[in-house]
Coordinates of C-alpha atoms in Angstrom, one line a residue:
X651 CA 83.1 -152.6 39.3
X652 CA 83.5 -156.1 37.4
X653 CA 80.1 -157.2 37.4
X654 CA 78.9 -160.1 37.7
X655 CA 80.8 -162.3 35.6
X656 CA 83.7 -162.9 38.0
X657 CA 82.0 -164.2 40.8
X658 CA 79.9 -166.5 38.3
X659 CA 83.6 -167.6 36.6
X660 CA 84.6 -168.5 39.9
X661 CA 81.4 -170.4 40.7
X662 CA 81.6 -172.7 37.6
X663 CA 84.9 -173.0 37.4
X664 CA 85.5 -171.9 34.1
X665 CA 89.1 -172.5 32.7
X666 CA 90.6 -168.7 32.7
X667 CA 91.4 -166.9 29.2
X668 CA 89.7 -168.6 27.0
X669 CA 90.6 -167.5 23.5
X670 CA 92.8 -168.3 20.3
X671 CA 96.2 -168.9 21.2
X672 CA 97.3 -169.5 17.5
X673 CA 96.3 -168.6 14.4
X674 CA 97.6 -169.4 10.8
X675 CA 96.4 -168.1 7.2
X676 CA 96.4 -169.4 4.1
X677 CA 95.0 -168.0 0.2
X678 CA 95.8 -168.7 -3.1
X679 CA 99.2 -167.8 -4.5
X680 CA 98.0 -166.4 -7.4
X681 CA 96.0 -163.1 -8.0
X682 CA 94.2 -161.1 -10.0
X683 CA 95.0 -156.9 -10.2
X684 CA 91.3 -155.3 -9.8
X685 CA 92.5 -152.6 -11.8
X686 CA 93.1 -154.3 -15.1
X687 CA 89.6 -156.5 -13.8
X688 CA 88.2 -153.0 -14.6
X689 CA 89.4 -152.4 -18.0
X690 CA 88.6 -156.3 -19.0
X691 CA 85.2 -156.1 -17.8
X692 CA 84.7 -153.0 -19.9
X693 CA 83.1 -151.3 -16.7
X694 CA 84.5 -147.9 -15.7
X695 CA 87.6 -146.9 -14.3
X696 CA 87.5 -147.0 -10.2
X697 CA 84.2 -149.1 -9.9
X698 CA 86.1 -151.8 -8.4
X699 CA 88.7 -150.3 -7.1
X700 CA 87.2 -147.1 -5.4
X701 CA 83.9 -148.4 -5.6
X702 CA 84.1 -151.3 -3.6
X703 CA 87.9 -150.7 -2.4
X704 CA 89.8 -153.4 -3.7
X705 CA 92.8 -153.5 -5.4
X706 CA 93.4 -157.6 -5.8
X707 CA 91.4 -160.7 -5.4
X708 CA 92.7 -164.1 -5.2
X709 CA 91.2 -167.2 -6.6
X710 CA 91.9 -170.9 -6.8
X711 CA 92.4 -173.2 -10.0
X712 CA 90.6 -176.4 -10.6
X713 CA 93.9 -177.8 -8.2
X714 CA 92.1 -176.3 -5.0
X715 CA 88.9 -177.2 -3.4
X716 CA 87.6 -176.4 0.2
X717 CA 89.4 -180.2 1.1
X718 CA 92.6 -178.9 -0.1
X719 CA 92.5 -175.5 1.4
X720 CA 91.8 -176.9 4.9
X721 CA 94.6 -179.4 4.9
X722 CA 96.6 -177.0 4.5
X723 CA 96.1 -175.0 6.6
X724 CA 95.5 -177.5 9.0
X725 CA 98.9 -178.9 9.0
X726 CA 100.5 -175.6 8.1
X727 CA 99.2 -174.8 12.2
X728 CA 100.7 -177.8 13.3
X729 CA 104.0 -177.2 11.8
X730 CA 104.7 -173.9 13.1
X731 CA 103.4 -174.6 16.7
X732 CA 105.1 -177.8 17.3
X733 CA 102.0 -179.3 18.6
X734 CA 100.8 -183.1 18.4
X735 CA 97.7 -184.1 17.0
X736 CA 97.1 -185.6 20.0
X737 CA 96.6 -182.5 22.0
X738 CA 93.7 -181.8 20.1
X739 CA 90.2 -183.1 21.2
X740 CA 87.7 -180.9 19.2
X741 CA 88.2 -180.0 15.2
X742 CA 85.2 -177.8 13.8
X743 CA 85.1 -176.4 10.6
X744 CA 83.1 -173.1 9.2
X745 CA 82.3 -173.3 5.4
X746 CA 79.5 -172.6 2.8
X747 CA 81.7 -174.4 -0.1
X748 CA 80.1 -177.5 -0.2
X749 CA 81.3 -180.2 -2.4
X750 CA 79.6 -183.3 -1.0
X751 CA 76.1 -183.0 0.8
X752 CA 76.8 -185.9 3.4
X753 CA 80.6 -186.0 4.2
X754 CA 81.8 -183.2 6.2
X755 CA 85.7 -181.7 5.6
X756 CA 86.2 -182.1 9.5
X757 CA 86.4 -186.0 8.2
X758 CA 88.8 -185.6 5.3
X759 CA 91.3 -183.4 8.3
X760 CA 90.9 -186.6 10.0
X761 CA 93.7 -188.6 7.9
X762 CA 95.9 -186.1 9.4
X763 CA 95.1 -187.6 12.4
X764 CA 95.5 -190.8 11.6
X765 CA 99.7 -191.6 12.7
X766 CA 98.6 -190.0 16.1
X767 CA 96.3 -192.5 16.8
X768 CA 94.0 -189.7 17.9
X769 CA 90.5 -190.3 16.5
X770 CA 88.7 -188.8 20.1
X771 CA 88.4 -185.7 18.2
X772 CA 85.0 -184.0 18.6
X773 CA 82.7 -181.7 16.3
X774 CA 81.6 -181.7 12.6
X775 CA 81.3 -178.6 9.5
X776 CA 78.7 -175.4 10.2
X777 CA 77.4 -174.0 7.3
X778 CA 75.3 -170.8 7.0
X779 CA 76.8 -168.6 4.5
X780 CA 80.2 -166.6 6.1
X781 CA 78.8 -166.9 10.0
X782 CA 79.8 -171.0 9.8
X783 CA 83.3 -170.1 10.9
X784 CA 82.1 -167.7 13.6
X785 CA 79.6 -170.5 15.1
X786 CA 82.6 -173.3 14.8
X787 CA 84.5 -170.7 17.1
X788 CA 81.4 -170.5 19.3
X789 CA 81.0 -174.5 19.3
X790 CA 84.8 -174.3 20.5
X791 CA 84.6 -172.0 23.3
X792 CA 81.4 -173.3 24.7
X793 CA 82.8 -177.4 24.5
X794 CA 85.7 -176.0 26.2
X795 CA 84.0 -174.6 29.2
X796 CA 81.9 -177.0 29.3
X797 CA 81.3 -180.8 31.6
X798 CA 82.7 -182.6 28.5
X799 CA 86.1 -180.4 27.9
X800 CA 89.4 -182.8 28.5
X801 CA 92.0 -180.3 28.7
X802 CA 93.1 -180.5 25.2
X803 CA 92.9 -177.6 22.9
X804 CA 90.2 -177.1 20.0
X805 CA 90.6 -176.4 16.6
X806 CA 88.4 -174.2 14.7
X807 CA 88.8 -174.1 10.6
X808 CA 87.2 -171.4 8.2
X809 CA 87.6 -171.6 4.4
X810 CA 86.1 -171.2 1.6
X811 CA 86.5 -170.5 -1.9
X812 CA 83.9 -167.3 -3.4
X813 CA 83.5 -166.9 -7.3
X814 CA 80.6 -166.2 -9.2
X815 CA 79.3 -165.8 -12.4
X816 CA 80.6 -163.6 -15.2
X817 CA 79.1 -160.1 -14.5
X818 CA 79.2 -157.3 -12.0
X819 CA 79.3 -159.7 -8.8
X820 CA 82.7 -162.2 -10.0
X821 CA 85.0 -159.0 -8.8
X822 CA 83.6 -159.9 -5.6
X823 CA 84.9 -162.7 -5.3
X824 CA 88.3 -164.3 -2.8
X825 CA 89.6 -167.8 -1.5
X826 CA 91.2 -168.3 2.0
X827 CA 91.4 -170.6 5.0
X828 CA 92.2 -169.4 8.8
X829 CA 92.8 -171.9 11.4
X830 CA 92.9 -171.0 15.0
X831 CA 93.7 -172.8 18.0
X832 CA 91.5 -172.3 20.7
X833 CA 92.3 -172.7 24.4
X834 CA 92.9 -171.8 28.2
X835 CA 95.6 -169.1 28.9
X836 CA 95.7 -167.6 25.3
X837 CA 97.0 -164.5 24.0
X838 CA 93.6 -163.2 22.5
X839 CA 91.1 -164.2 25.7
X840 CA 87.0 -164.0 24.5
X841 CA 85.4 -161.2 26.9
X842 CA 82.3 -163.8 28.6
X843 CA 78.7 -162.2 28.9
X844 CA 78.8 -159.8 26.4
X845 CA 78.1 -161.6 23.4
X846 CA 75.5 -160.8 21.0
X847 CA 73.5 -162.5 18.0
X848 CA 70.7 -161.4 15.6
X849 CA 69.2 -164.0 13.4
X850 CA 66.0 -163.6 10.7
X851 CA 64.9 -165.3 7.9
X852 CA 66.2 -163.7 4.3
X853 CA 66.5 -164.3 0.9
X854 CA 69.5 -162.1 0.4
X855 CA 72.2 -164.6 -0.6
X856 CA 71.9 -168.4 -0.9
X857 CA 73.0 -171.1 -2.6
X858 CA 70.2 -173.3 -4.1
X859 CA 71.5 -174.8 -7.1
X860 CA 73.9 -178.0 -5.4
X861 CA 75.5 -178.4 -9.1
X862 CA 76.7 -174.7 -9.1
X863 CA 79.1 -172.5 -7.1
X864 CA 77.6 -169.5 -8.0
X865 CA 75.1 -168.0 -5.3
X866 CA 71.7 -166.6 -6.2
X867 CA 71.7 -162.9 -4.8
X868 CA 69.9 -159.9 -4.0
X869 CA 72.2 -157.6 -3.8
X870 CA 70.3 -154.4 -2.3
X871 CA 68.4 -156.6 0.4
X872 CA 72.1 -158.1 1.3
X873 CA 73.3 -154.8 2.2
X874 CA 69.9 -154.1 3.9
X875 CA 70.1 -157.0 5.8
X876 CA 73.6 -156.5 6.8
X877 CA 73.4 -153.2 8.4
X878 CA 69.9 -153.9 10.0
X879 CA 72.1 -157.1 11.7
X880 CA 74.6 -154.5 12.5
X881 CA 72.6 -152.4 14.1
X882 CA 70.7 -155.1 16.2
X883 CA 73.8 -156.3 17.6
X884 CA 75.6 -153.3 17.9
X885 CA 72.6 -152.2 20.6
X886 CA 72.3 -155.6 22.2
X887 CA 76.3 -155.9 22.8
X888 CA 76.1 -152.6 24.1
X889 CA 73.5 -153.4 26.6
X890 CA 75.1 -156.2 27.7
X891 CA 78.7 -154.5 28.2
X892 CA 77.2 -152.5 30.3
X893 CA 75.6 -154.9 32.5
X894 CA 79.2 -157.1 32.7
X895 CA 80.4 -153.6 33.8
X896 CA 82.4 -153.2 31.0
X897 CA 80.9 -149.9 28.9
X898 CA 80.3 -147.4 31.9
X899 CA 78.6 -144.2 30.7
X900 CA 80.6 -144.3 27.5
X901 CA 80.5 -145.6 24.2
X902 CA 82.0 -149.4 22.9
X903 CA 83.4 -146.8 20.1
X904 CA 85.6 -145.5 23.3
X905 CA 86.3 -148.6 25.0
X906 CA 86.8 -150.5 21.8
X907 CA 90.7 -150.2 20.7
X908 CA 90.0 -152.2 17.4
X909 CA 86.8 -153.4 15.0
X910 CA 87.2 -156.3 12.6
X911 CA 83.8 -156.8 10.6
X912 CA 82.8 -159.4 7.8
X913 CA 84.5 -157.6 5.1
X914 CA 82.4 -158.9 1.5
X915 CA 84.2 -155.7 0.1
X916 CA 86.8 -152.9 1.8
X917 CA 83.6 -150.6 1.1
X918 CA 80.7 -152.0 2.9
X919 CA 83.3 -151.6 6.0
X920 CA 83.9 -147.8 6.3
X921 CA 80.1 -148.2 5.9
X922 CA 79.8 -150.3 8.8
X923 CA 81.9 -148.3 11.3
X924 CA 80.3 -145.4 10.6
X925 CA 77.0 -146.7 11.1
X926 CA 78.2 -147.6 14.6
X927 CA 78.7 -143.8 14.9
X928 CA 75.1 -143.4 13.4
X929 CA 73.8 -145.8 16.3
X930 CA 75.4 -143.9 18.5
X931 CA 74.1 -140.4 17.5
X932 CA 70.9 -141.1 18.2
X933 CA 70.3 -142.4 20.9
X934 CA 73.1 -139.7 22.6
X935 CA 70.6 -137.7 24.8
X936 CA 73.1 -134.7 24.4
X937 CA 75.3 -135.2 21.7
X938 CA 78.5 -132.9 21.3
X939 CA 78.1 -130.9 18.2
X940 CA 81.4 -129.1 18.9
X941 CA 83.3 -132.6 18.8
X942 CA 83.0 -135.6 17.7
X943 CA 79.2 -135.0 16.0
X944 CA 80.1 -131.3 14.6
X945 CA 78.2 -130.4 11.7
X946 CA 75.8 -133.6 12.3
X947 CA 72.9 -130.9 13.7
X948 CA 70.8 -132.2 10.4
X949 CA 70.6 -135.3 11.0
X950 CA 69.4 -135.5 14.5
X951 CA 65.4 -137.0 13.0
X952 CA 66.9 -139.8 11.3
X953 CA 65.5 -143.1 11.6
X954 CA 68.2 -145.7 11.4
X955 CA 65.5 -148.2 9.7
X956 CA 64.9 -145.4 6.5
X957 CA 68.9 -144.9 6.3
X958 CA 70.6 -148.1 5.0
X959 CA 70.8 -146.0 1.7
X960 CA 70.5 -142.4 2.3
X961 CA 73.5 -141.4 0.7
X962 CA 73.7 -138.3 2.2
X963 CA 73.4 -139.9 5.7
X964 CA 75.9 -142.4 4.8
X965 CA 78.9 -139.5 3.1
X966 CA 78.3 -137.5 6.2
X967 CA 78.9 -140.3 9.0
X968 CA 81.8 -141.6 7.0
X969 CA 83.7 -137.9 7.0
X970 CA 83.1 -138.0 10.8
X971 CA 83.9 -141.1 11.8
X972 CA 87.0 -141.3 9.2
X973 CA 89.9 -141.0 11.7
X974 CA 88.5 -143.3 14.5
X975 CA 88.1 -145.8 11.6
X976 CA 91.8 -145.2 10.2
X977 CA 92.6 -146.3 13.5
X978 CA 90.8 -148.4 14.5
X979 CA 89.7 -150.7 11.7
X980 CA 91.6 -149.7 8.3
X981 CA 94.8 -151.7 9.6
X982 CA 92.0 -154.8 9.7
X983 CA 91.7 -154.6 5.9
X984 CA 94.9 -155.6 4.4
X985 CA 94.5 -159.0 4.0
X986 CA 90.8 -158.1 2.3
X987 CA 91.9 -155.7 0.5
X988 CA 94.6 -157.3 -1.4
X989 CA 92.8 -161.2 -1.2
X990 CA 89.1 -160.5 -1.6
X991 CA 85.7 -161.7 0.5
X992 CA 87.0 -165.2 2.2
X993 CA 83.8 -165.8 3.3
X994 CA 83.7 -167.2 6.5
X995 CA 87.4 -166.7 7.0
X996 CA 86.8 -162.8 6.3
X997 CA 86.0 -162.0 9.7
X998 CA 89.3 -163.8 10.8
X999 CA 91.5 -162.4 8.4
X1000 CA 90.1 -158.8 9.4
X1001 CA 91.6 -160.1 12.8
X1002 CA 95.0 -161.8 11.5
X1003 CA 95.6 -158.6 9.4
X1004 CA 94.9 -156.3 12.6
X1005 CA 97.6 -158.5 14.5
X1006 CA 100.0 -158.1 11.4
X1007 CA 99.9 -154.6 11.3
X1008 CA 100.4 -153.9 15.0
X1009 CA 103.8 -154.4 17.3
X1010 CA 104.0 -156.4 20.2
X1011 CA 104.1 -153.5 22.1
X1012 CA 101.5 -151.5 20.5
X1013 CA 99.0 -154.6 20.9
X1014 CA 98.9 -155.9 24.2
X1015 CA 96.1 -154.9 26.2
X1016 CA 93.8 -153.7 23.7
X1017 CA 89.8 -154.7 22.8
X1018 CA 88.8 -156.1 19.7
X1019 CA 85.4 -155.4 18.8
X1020 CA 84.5 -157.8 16.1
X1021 CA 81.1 -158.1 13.8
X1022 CA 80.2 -161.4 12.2
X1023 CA 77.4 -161.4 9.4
X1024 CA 76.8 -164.6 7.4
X1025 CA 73.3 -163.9 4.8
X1026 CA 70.2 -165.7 4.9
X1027 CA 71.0 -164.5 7.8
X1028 CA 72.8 -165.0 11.1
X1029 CA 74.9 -162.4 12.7
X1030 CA 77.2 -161.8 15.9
X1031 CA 78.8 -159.2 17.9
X1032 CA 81.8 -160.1 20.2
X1033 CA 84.9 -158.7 21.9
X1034 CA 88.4 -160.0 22.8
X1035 CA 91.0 -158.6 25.1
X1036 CA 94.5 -159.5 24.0
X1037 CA 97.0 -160.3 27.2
X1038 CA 99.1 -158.3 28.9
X1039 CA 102.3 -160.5 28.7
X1040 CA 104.4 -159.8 26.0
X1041 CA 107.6 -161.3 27.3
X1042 CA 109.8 -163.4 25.2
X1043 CA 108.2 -166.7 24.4
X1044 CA 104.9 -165.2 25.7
X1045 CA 101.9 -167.0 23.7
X1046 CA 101.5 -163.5 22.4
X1047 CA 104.7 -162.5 21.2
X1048 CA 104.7 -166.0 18.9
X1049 CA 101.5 -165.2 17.8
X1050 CA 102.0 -162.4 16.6
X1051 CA 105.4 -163.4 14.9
X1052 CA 103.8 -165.9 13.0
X1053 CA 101.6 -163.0 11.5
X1054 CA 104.5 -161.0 10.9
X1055 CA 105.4 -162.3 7.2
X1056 CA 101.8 -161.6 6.7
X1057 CA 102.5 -158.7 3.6
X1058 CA 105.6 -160.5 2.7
X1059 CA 103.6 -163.8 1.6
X1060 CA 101.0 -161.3 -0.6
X1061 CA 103.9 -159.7 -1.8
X1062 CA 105.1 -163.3 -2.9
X1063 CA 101.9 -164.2 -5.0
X1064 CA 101.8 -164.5 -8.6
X1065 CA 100.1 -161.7 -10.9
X1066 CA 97.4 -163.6 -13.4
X1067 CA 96.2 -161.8 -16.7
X1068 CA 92.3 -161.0 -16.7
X1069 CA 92.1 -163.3 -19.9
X1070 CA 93.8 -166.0 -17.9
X1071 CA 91.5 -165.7 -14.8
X1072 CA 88.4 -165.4 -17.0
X1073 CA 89.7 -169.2 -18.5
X1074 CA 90.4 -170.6 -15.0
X1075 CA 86.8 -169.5 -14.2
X1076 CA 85.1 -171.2 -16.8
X1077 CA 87.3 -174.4 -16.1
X1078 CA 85.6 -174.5 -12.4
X1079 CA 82.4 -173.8 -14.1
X1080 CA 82.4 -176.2 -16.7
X1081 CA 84.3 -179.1 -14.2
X1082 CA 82.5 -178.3 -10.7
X1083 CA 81.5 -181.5 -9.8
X1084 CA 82.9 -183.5 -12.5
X1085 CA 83.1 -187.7 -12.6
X1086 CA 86.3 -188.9 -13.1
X1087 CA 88.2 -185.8 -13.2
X1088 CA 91.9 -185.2 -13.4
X1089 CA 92.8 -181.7 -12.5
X1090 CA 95.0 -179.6 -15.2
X1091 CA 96.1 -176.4 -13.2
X1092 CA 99.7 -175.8 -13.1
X1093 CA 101.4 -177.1 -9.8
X1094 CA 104.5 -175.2 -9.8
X1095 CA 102.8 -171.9 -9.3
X1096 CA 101.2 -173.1 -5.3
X1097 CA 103.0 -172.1 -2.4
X1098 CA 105.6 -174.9 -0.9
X1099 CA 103.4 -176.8 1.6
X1100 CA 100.4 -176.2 -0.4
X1101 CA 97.7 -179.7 -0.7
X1102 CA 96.2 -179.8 -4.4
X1103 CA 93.4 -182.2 -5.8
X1104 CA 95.4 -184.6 -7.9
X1105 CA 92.0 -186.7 -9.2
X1106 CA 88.6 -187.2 -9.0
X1107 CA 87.2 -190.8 -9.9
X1108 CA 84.2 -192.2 -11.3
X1109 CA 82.9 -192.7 -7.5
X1110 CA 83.9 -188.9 -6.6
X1111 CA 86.6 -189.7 -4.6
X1112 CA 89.2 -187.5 -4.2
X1113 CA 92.9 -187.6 -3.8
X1114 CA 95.4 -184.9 -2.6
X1115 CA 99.2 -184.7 -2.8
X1116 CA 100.7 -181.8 -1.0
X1117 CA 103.4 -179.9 -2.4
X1118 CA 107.2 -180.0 -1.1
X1119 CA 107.5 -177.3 1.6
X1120 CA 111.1 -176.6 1.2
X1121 CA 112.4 -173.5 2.5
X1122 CA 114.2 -171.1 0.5
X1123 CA 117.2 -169.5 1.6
X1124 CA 116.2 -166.3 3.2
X1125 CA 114.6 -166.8 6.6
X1126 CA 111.0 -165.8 6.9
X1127 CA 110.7 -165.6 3.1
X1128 CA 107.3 -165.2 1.8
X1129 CA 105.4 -168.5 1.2
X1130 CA 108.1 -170.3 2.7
X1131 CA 108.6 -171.7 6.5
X1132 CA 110.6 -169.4 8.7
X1133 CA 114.3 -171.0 10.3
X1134 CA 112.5 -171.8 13.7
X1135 CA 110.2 -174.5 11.5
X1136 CA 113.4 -175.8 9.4
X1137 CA 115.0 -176.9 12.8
X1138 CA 111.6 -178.2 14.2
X1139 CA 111.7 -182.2 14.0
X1140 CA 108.9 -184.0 12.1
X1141 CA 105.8 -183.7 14.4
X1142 CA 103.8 -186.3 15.7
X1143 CA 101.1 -188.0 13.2
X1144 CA 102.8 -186.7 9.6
X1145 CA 101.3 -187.8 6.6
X1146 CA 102.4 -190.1 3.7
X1147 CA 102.3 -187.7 0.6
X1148 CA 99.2 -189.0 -0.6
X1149 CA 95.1 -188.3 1.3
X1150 CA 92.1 -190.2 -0.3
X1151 CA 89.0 -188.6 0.3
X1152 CA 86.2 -191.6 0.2
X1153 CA 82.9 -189.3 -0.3

């Protein structure tokens, strides 16, 4: 049966398959190896990099803020779509990397806008930790089937730039921006009814000090509060698959094809994923201790409240659950592996990375499961289906082309000493917020295409140039713009080479 949803679809007259029909990435072209982090830090070998499961993480000099990040990939959307500015009629943007506490970045994208014309562009920033991007997506979805939708497309930004300070936490840090395009008829449709959230109050991770980047965190309660969020929606999206008729006597771990989760470190998600097994364990009424729970008999009394650090609890789930999760959500973790916690992109990259690693053919059809945490806290549990149609020119099959250089473009980045990173860091530090500023990071290392901070005045307003995007010989080079986009003509509304932000 379909449950209820289809007849209620019907009665509203939703627009059918909601979803992201496009999706671009951007992160930092330059990298540190977590390796030679190790060795720098003086901390021992593996901590980082079997410890938390990491092997790079990228960062941004003082050339990059959260303003820069999103114009970019803003327009870098725009570009390889062929779409006008004016066929957009909501903008929201997820981020936690404030840099004014009035003026939102959905205003600075706005001088994007401005040789469209367009300026009928709903929605405004969502900040709570890494879940802003998750509720811009939500804010999208829900204006779109809505009274107020005007059949343009929405489109929902998540960036943000994580470092911290100089200790066992900085090796946790990433940059990144994902934009999507959210709309009728798309290639990766939102499943309606069986959306879940869990929100509390917690002091995990915050961000009190407005003249700092660095967070204050706990990091033991963060982890606590993350798999107790997990948990909470992992049982409420359950219940409500079910009643939409879509789990039918079986587990989501069985109907689910793929899981993306907020990814702070590679770790924490082979955690995650088997904790869903966990979940499942016990509340089996007649679990199968010749399959899939063999030599699990022990742990049959465990309460999942007492286990979010029961080691032995935690080593035994993760050897059972270790080839559903090599299939269904190690191919999620590329981009996080090699980039670092995005913040509220993470969850997207997890899904950008999935897409990546797959074939057209291997990919249509399937479920998504995906997990969304942001601390403090606020948490969501969600599924997409991706469509059937992979036929040339199929919204699918260019989505997942533009995801296709995905590797290449990492591949492309440029290696930084640990010295070298340590100096950039302590440059952000010591200029965070600075009064007239002008920027000294190198140019010539950003990706063609790229938007960088050019000054900062004595009123705080900043200006942006962007960087040539001028392809290089080989088609589909990393970093570069693929033939198709070479031949594209100008599109509608582009920009003179220079963006004032007045904040």
């Amino acid at each position: 049966m379909p449950g209820p949803l289809k007849a209620m679809e019907q009665q509203r007259g939703w627009p059918p398959e909601v979803g992201i029909v496009a999706m671009e990435v951007y992160f930092p072209s330059q990298y540190v190896e977590q390796s030679e982090l190790e060795q720098f830090d003086g901390v021992s070998s593996g901590k980082y990099t079997i410890g938390l499961g990491q092997s790079r993480m990228g960062f941004c000099s003082d050339r990059e803020d959260v303003n820069s990040l999103c114009l970019t990939v803003v327009q870098r959307l725009v570009e390889r779509t062929g779409i006008s500015y004016t066929q957009i009629g909501r903008l929201e943007v997820g981020t936690e990397t404030i840099i004014d506490k009035s003026k939102s970045v959905k205003t600075v994208l706005m001088q994007l806008f401005e040789g469209s014309g367009n300026t009928d562009v709903e929605g405004i920033d969502t900040t709570n930790a890494c879940f802003g991007g998750t509720a811009a997506l939500m804010n999208a979805v829900n204006w779109i089937e809505s009274s107020y939708w005007d059949g343009r497309y929405a489109l929902v930004i998540a960036a943000d730039i994580a470092v911290y300070a100089s200790g066992n936490a900085r090796c946790t840090g990433g940059a990144g921006a994902i934009a999507m395009l959210v709309g009728p008829n798309a290639p990766l449709v939102l499943e309606r009814g069986v959306r879940s959230c869990h929100m509390e109050h917690a002091y995990d991770f915050y961000k009190p000090d407005m003249a700092s980047e660095y967070p204050v965190v706990d990091g033991k309660l963060s982890i606590q509060c993350y798999l107790h969020a997990l948990d909470c929606c992992y049982q409420t999206y359950s219940k409500k698959a079910k009643q939409a008729g879509i789990l039918q006597g079986s587990s989501v771990l069985d109907i689910a094809d793929a899981f993306c989760f907020h990814q702070p470190y590679c770790k924490l998600v082979m955690k995650s994923f088997a904790r869903l097994m966990l979940n499942d364990f016990l509340k089996d009424p007649n679990p199968d201790f010749e399959g899939r729970y063999a030599g699990l008999e022990s742990f049959r009394n465990v309460k999942l409240e007492e286990a979010y650090f029961d080691r032995s609890v935690e080593g035994a789930f993760m050897t059972s659950s270790k080839s559903l999760y090599e299939a269904k959500t190690k191919p999620s973790t590329c981009l996080a592996v090699q980039v670092g916690n995005m913040y509220t992109p993470s969850l997207y990259g997890g899904l950008a990375s999935y897409i990546a690693c797959n074939t057209l053919e291997s990919i249509a059809g399937k479920r998504v499961v995906l997990f969304s945490y942001g601390s403090g806290s606020a948490s969501a549990m969600f599924s997409l289906r991706v469509t059937e149609d992979r036929s040339p020119g199929s919204a699918l099959e260019k989505l997942v082309s533009s995801l296709s250089d995905l590797q290449q473009r990492l591949d492309s980045r440029q290696k930084v000493a640990p010295p070298d990173f340590d100096s950039c860091m302590k440059l952000r530090e010591e200029t965070h917020h600075l009064a007239p500023y002008n920027p000294v990071g190198p140019v010539d290392s950003l990706f063609p295409g790229t938007w960088y901070l050019t000054s900062i005045d004595g009123m705080h307003r900043r200006k942006y140039e962007r960087k040539p995007l001028v392809p290089l010989p080989v088609a589909g080079a990393a970093g570069d713009i693929s033939m198709a986009e070479v031949k594209r003509p100008p599109v509608t509304g582009s920009q003179p080479p220079e963006l004032v932000n007045n904040q």
